Tab-separated table of C-alpha atoms and ligand atoms in Angstrom:
chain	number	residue	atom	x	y	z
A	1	UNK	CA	-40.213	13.358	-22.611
A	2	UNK	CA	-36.431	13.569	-21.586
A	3	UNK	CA	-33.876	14.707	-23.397
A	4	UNK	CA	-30.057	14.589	-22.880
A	5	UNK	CA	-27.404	15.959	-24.823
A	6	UNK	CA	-23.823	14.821	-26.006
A	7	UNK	CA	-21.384	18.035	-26.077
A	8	UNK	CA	-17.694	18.104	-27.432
A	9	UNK	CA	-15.213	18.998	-30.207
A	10	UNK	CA	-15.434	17.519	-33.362
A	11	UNK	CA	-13.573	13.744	-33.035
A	12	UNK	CA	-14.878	13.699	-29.338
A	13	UNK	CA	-16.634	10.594	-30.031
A	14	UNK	CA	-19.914	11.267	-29.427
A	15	UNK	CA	-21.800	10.019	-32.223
A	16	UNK	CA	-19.889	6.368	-30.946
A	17	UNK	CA	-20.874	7.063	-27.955
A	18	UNK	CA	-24.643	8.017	-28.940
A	19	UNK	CA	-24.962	4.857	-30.618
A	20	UNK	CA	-24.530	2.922	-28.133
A	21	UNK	CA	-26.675	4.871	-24.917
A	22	UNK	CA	-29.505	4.682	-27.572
A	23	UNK	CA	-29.278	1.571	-27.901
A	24	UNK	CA	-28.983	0.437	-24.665
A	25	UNK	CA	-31.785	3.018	-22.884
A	26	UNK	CA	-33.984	2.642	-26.283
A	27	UNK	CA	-33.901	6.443	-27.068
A	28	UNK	CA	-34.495	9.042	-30.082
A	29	UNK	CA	-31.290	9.582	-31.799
A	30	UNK	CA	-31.341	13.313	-33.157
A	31	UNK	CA	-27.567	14.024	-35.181
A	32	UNK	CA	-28.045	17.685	-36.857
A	33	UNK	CA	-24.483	16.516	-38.941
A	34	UNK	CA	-26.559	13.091	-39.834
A	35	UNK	CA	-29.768	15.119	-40.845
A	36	UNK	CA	-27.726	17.331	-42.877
A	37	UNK	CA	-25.854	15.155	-44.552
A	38	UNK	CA	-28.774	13.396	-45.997
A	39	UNK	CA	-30.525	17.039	-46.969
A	40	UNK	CA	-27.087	17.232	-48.978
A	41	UNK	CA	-26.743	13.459	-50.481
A	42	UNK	CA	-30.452	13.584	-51.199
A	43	UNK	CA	-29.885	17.419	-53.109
A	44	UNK	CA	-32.690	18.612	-51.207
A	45	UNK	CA	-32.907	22.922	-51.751
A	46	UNK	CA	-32.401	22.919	-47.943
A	47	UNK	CA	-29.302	20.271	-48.766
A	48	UNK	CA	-27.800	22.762	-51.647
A	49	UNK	CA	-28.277	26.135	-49.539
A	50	UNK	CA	-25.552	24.444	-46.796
A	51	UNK	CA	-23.992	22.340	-48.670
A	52	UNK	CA	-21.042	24.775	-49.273
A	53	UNK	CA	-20.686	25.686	-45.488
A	54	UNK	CA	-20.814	22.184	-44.065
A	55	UNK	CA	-18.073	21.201	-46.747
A	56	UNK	CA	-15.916	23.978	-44.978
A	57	UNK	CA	-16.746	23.056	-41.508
A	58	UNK	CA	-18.773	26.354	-41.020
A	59	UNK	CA	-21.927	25.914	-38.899
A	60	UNK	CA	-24.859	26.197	-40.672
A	61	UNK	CA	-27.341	29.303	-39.667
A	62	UNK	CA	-29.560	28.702	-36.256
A	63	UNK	CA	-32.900	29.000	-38.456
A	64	UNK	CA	-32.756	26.312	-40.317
A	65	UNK	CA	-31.584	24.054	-37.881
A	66	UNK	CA	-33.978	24.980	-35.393
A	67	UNK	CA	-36.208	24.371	-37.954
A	68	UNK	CA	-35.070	20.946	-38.993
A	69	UNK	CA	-34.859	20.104	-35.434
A	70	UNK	CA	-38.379	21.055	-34.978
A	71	UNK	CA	-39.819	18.680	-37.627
A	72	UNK	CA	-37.694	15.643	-36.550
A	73	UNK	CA	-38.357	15.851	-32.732
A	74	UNK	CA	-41.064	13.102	-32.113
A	75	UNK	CA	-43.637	13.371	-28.812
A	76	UNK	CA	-43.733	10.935	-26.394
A	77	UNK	CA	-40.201	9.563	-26.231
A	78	UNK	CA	-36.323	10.213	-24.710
A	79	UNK	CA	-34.016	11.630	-26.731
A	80	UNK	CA	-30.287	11.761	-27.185
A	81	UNK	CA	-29.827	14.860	-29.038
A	82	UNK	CA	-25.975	14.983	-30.932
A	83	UNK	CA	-24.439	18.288	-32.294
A	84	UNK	CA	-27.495	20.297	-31.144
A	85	UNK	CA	-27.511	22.585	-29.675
A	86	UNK	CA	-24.476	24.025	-31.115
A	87	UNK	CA	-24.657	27.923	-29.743
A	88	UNK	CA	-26.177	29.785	-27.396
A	89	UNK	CA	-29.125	30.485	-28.986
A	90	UNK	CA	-29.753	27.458	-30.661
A	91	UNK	CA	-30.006	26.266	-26.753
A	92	UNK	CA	-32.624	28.932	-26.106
A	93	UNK	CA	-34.624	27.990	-28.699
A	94	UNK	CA	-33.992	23.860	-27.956
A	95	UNK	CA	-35.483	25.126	-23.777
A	96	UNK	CA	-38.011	27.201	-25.724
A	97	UNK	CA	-39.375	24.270	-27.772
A	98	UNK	CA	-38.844	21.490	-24.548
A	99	UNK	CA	-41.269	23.550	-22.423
A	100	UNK	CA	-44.121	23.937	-24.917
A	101	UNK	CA	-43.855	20.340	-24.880
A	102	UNK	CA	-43.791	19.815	-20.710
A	103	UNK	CA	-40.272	18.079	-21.584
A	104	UNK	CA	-37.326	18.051	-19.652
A	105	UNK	CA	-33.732	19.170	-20.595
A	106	UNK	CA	-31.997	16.284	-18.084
A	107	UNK	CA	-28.037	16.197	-18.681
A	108	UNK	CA	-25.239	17.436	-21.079
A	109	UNK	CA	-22.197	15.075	-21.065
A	110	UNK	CA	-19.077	17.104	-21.909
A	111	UNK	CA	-16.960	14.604	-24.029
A	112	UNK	CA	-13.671	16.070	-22.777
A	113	UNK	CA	-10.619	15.258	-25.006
A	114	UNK	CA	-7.103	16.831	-25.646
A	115	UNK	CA	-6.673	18.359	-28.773
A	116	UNK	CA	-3.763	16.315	-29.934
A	117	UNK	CA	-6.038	13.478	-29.485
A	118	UNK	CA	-9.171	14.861	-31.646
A	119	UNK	CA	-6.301	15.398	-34.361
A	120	UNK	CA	-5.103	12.242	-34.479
A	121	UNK	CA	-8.599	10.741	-34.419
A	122	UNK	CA	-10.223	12.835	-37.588
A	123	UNK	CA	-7.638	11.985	-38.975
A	124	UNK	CA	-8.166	8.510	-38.950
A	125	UNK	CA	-11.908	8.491	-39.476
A	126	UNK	CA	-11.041	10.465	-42.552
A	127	UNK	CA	-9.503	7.735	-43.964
A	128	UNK	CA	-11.831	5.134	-42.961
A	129	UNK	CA	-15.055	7.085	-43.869
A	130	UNK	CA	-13.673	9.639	-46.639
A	131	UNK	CA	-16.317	12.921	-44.883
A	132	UNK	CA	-15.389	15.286	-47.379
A	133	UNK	CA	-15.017	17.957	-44.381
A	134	UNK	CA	-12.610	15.596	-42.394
A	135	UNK	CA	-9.679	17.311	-44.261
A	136	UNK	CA	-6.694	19.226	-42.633
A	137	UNK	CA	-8.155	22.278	-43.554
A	138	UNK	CA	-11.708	22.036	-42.685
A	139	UNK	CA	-10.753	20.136	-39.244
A	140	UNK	CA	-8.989	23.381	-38.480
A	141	UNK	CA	-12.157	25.287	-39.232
A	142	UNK	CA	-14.564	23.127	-37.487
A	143	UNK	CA	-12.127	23.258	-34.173
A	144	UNK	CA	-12.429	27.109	-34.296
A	145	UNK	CA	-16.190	26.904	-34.375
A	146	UNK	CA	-16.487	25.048	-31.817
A	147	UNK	CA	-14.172	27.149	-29.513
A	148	UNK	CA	-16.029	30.235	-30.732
A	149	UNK	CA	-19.634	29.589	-30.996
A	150	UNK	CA	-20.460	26.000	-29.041
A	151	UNK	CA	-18.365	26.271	-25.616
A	152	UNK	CA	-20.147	29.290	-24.747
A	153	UNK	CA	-22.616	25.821	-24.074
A	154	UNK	CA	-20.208	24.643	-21.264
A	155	UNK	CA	-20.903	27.660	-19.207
A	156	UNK	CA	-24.936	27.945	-20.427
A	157	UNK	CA	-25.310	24.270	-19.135
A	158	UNK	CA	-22.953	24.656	-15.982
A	159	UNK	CA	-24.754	27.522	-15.093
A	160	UNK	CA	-27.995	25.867	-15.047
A	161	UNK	CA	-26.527	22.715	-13.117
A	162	UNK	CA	-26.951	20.385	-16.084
A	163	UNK	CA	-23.264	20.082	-16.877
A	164	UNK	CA	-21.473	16.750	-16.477
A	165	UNK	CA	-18.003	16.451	-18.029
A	166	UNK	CA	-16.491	13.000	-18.946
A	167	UNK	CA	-13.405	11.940	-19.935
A	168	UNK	CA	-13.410	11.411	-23.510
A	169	UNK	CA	-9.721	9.569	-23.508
A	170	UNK	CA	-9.883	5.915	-22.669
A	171	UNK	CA	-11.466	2.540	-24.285
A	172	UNK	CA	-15.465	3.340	-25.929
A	173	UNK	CA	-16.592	0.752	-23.317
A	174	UNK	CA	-14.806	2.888	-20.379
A	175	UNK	CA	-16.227	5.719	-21.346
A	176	UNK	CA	-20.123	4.904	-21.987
A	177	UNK	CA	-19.441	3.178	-18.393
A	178	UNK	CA	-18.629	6.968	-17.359
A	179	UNK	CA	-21.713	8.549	-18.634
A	180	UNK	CA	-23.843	5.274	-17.431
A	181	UNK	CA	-22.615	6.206	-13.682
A	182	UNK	CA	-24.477	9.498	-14.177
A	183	UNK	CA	-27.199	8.313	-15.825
A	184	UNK	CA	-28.208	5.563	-13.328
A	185	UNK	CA	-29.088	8.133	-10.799
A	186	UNK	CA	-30.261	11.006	-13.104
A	187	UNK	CA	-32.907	8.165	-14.868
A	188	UNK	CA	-34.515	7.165	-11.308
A	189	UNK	CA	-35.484	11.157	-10.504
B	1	LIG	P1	-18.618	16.922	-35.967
B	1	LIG	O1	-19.176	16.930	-34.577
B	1	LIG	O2	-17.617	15.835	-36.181
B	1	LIG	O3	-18.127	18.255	-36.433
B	1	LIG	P2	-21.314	16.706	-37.177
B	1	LIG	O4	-21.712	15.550	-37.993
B	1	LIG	O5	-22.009	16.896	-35.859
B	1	LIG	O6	-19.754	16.534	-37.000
B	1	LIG	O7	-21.507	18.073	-38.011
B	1	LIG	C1	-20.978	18.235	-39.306
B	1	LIG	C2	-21.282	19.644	-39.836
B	1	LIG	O8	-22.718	19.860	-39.916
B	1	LIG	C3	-20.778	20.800	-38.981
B	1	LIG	O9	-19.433	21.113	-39.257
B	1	LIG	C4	-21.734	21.933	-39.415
B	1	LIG	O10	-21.391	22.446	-40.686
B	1	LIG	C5	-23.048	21.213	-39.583
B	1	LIG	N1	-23.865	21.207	-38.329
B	1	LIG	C6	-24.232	20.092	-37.637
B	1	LIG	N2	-24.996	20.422	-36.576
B	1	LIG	C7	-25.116	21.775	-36.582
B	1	LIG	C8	-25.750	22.733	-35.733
B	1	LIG	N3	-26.460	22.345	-34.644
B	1	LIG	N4	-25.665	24.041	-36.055
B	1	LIG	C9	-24.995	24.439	-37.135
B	1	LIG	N5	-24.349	23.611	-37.976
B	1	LIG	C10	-24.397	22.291	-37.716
């Protein structure tokens, strides 16, 4: 089992981008936002515990997601994981968890994209989608969270020489061609 990881800022794109490496390399999909969402429209108690923080674009506490992750991460196939791990120790429990199951931690793409640009793009998928946290408000929260408590990742992943930033400005199809470059050599290790 291999597991790679899409890293950015909120309105980075990488859950377009995830669909369509899944896709194309027939991988896992694992979206923590996705999962929780559904724990929420379904009115699960999980679902009504962090229902009021994901609504403000506050992370939800490492426990349960650890947990969560832990019950939806299948043996025996590659993942993509999206929006976990989203701090430091949610990463040390993700290596924790990989090497009691002999799997790999292989990549984390760093969707790189001015902040301007993430603005401008919530903003739009807002109106398209109508996420109750993709409001002016919230956005500002979620931006902060991510500066505070999942960059710390950039370093963590750098560090271990698993870091591979991509430019997240640019056409979808220019940019999956950007991670692909990486991933043909990374996949024949
Ligand atoms: P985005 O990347 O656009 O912020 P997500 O769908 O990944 O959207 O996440 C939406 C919300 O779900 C986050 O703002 C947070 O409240 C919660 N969430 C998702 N993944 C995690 C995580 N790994 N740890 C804590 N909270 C999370």
């Amino acid at each position: 089992m291999r597991v790679f990881l899409l890293l950015g800022p909120p309105g980075a794109g990488k859950g377009t981008q995830a669909r369509r490496l899944v896709e194309k390399y027939n991988w896992g999909y694992l979206a923590t936002g996705d999962l929780l969402r559904e724990e929420i429209s379904k009115g699960t108690p999980l679902g009504n515990q962090i229902q009021p923080l994901v609504t403000n674009g506050k992370l939800v506490p490492d426990e349960l997601i650890i947990a969560l992750v832990g019950t939806h991460l299948q043996e025996g196939r590659d993942y993509l994981l999206d929006g976990f791990p989203r701090t430091v120790p949610q990463a040390e429990a993700l290596d924790q968890l990989l090497r009691s199951r002999k799997a790999t931690f292989k990549a984390a793409f760093l969707l790189e994209v001015p902040e301007e640009v993430l603005l401008q793009r919530i903003q739009r998928r807002a109106a398209i989608e109508g996420r109750a946290d993709d409001n002016p408000e919230t956005i500002r929260t979620r931006l902060q969270e991510y500066h505070t408590k999942t960059a710390p990742l950039i370093e963590y992943y750098r560090q271990r020489g698993l870091l591979y930033r991509i430019s997240g400005v640019g056409e979808v199809e220019e940019i999956t061609q950007r991670i692909d470059n990486h991933l043909s050599t990374l996949l024949k290790e």
